[in-house]
mmCIF file of C-alpha atoms in Angstrom:
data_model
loop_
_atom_site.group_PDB
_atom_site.id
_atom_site.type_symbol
_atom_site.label_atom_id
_atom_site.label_comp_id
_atom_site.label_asym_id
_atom_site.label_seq_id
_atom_site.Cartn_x
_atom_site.Cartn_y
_atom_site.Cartn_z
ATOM 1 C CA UNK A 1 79.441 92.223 100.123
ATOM 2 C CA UNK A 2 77.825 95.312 99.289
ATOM 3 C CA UNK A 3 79.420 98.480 100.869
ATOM 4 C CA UNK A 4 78.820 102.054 100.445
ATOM 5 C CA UNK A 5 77.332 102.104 97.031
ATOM 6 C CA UNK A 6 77.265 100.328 93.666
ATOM 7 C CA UNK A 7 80.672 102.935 92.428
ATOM 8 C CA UNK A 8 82.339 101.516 95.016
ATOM 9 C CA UNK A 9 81.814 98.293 95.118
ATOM 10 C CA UNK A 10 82.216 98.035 91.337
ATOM 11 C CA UNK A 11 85.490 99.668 91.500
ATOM 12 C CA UNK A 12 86.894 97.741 93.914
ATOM 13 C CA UNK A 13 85.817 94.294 92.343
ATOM 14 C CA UNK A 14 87.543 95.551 89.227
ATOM 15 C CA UNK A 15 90.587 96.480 90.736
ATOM 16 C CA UNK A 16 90.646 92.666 92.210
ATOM 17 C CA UNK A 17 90.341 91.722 89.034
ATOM 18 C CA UNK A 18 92.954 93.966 87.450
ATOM 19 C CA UNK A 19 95.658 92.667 90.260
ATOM 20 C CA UNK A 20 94.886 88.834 89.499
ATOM 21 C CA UNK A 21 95.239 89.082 85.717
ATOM 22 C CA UNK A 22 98.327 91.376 85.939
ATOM 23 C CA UNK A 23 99.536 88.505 88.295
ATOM 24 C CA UNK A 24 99.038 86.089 85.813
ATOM 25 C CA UNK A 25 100.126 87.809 82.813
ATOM 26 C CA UNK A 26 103.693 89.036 84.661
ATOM 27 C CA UNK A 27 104.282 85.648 86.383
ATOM 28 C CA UNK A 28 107.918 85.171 86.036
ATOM 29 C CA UNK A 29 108.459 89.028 85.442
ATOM 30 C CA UNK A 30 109.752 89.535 88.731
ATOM 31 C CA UNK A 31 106.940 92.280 88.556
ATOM 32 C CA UNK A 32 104.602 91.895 91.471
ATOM 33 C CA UNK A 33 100.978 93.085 91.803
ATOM 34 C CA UNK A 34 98.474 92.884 94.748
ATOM 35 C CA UNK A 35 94.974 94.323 96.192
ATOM 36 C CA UNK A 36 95.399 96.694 98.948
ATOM 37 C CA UNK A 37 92.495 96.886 101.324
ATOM 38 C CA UNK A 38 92.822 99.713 103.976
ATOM 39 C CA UNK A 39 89.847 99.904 106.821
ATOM 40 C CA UNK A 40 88.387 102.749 107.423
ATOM 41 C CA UNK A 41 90.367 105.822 106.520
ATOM 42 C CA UNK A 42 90.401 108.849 108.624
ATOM 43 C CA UNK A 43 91.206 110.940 105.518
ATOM 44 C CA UNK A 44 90.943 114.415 105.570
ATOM 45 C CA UNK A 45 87.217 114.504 103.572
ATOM 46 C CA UNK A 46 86.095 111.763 106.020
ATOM 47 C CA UNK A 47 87.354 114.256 109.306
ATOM 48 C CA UNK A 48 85.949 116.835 107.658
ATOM 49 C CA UNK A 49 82.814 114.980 107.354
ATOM 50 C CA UNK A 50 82.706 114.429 110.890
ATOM 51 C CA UNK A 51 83.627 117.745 112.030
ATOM 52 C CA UNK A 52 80.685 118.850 110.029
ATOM 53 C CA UNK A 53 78.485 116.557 111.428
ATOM 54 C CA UNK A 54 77.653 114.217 108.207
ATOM 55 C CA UNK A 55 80.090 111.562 109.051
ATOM 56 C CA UNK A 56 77.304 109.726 110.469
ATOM 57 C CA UNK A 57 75.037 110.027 108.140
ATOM 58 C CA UNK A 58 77.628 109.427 104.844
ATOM 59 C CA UNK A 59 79.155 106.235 106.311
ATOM 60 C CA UNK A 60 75.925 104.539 107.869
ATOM 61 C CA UNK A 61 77.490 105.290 111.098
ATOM 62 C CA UNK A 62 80.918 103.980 111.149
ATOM 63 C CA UNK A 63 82.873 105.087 113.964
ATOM 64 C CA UNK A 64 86.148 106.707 112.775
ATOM 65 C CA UNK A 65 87.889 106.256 115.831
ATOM 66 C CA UNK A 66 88.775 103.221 114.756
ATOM 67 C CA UNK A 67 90.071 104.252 111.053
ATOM 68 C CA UNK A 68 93.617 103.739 109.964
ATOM 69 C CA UNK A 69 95.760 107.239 108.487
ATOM 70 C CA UNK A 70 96.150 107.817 104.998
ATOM 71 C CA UNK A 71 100.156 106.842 106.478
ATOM 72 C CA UNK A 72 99.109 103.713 107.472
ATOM 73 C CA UNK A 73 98.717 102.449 104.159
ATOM 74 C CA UNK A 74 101.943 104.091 103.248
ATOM 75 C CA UNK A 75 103.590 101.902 105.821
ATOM 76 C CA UNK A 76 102.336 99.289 104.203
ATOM 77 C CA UNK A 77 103.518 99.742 101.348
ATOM 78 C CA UNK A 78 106.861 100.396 102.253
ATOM 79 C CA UNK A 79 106.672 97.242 104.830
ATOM 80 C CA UNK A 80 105.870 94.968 101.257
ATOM 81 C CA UNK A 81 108.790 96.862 99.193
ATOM 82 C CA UNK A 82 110.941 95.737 101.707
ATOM 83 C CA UNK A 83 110.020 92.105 101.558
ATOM 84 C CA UNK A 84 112.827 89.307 99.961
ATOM 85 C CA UNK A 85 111.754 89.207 96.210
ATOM 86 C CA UNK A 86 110.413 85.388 97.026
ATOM 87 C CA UNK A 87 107.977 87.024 99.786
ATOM 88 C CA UNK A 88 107.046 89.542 97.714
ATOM 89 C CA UNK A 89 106.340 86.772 94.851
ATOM 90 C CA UNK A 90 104.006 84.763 97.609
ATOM 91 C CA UNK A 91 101.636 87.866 97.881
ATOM 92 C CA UNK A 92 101.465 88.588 93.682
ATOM 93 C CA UNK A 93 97.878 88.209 92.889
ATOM 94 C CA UNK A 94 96.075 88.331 96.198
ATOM 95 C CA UNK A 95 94.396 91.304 98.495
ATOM 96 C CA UNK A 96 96.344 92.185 101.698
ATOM 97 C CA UNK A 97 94.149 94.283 104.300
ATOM 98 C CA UNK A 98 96.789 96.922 105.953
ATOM 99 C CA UNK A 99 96.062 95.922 109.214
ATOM 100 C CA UNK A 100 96.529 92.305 108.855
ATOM 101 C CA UNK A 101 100.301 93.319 107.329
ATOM 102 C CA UNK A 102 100.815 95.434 110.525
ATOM 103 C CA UNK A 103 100.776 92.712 112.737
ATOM 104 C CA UNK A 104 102.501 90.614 110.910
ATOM 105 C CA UNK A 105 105.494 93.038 109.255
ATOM 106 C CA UNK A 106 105.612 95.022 112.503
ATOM 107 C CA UNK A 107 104.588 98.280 111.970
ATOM 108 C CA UNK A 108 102.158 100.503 113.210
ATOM 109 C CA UNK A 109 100.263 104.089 113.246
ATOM 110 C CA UNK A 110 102.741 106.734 114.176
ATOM 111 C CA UNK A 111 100.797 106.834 117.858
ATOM 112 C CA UNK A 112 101.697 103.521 118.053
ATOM 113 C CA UNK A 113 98.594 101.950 117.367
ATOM 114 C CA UNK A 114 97.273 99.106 115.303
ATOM 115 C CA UNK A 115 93.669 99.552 114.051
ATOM 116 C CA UNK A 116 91.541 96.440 113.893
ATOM 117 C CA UNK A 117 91.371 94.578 110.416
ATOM 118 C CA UNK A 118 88.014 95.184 108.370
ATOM 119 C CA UNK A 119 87.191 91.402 109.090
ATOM 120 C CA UNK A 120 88.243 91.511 112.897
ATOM 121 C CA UNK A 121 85.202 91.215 115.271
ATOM 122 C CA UNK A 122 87.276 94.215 116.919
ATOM 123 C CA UNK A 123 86.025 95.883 113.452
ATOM 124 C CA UNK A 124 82.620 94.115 112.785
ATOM 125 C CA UNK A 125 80.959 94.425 116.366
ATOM 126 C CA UNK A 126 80.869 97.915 117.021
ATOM 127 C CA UNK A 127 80.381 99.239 113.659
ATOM 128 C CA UNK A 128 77.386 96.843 112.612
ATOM 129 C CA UNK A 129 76.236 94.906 115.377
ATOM 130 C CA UNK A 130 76.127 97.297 118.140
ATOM 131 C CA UNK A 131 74.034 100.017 116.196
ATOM 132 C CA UNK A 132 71.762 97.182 114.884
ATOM 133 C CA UNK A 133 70.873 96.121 118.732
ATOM 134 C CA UNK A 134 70.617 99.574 119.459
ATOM 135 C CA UNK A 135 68.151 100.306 116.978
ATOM 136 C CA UNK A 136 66.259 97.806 118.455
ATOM 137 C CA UNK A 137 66.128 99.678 122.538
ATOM 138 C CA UNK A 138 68.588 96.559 123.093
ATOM 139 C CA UNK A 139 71.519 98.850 125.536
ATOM 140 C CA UNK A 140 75.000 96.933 124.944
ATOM 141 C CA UNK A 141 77.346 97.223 127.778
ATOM 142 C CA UNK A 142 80.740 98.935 127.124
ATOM 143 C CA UNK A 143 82.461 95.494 128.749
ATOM 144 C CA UNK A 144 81.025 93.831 125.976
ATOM 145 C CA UNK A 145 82.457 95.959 123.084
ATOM 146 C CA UNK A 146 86.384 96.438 125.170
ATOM 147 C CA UNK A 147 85.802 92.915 125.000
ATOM 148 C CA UNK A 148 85.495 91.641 121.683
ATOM 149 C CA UNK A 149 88.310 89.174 120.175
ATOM 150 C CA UNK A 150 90.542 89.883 117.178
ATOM 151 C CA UNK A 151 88.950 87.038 115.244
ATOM 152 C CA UNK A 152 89.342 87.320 111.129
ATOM 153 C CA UNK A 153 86.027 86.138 110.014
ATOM 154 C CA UNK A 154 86.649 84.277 106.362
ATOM 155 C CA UNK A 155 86.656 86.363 103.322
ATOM 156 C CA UNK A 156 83.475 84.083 102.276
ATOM 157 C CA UNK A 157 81.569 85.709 104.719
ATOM 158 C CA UNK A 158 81.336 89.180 102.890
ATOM 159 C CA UNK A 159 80.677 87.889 99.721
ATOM 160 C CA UNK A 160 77.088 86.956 100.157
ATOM 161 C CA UNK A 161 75.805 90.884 99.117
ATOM 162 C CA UNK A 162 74.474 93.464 101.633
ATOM 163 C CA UNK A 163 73.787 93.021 105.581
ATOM 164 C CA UNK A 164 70.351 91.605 106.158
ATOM 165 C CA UNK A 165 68.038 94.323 107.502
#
């Protein structure tokens, strides 16, 4: 799906790429490759974006609050190293979101958090459907955002391009 910009997007599809045809190429190596997705990052260009007051305006509105550290990755990736070499085989070729590994490997912000995934409703509702109603005059109660499941939506669902208007 499209995010950001056409940079981005292109980058990241040939990074995919990159980490399925290293997989292939190095089966048997004992050499392991995979996608990392973090969310939203709360890097130090994005707070400084927001202390500024462009945050809203660069990401389309995105609330940070709910970005993952630039250590949350880290813990990720430390979380994988630590994995039995036949776990670590399992994941070779595919994309792992960071928060999806947090809940399952354990581990979490160093507050003791676990941001939502990128394809959690937890994720989804508040960053895209929430401003959309309230573009619209349409007030969404606070109940119903606190209340939103963790549901994964299928990867197949963001690969049909850009958000409809």
């Amino acid at each position: 799906a499209y995010t950001f910009n056409v940079a981005y997007g292109v980058a990241k599809a040939a990074l995919d790429r990159l980490n399925r045809d290293m997989h292939v190429e190095l089966r048997g190596t004992g050499i392991n490759t995979i996608s990392l997705y973090p969310g939203l990052v709360r890097t130090e260009g994005n707070l400084e974006l927001e202390r500024s007051g462009e945050w809203a305006e660069a990401s389309g509105g995105l609330d940070l609050a709910l970005g993952e550290t630039p250590a949350f990755s880290g813990k990720a990736v430390t979380a994988l190293a630590t994995l039995e070499p036949e776990a670590q085989a399992a994941r070779s070729g595919t994309i792992q979101v960071v928060a999806e590994l947090a809940r399952e490997l354990g581990f979490t912000e160093d507050d003791g958090s676990q941001p939502p995934s990128i394809r959690s409703l937890q994720f989804l509702v508040p960053n895209y459907l929430v401003p959309k109603l309230e573009e619209r005059d349409i007030e969404v109660p606070n109940w119903f955002v606190s209340s939103v499941p963790d549901f994964l939506l299928p990867w197949a669902v963001f690969s049909g391009g850009p958000p409809p208007e």
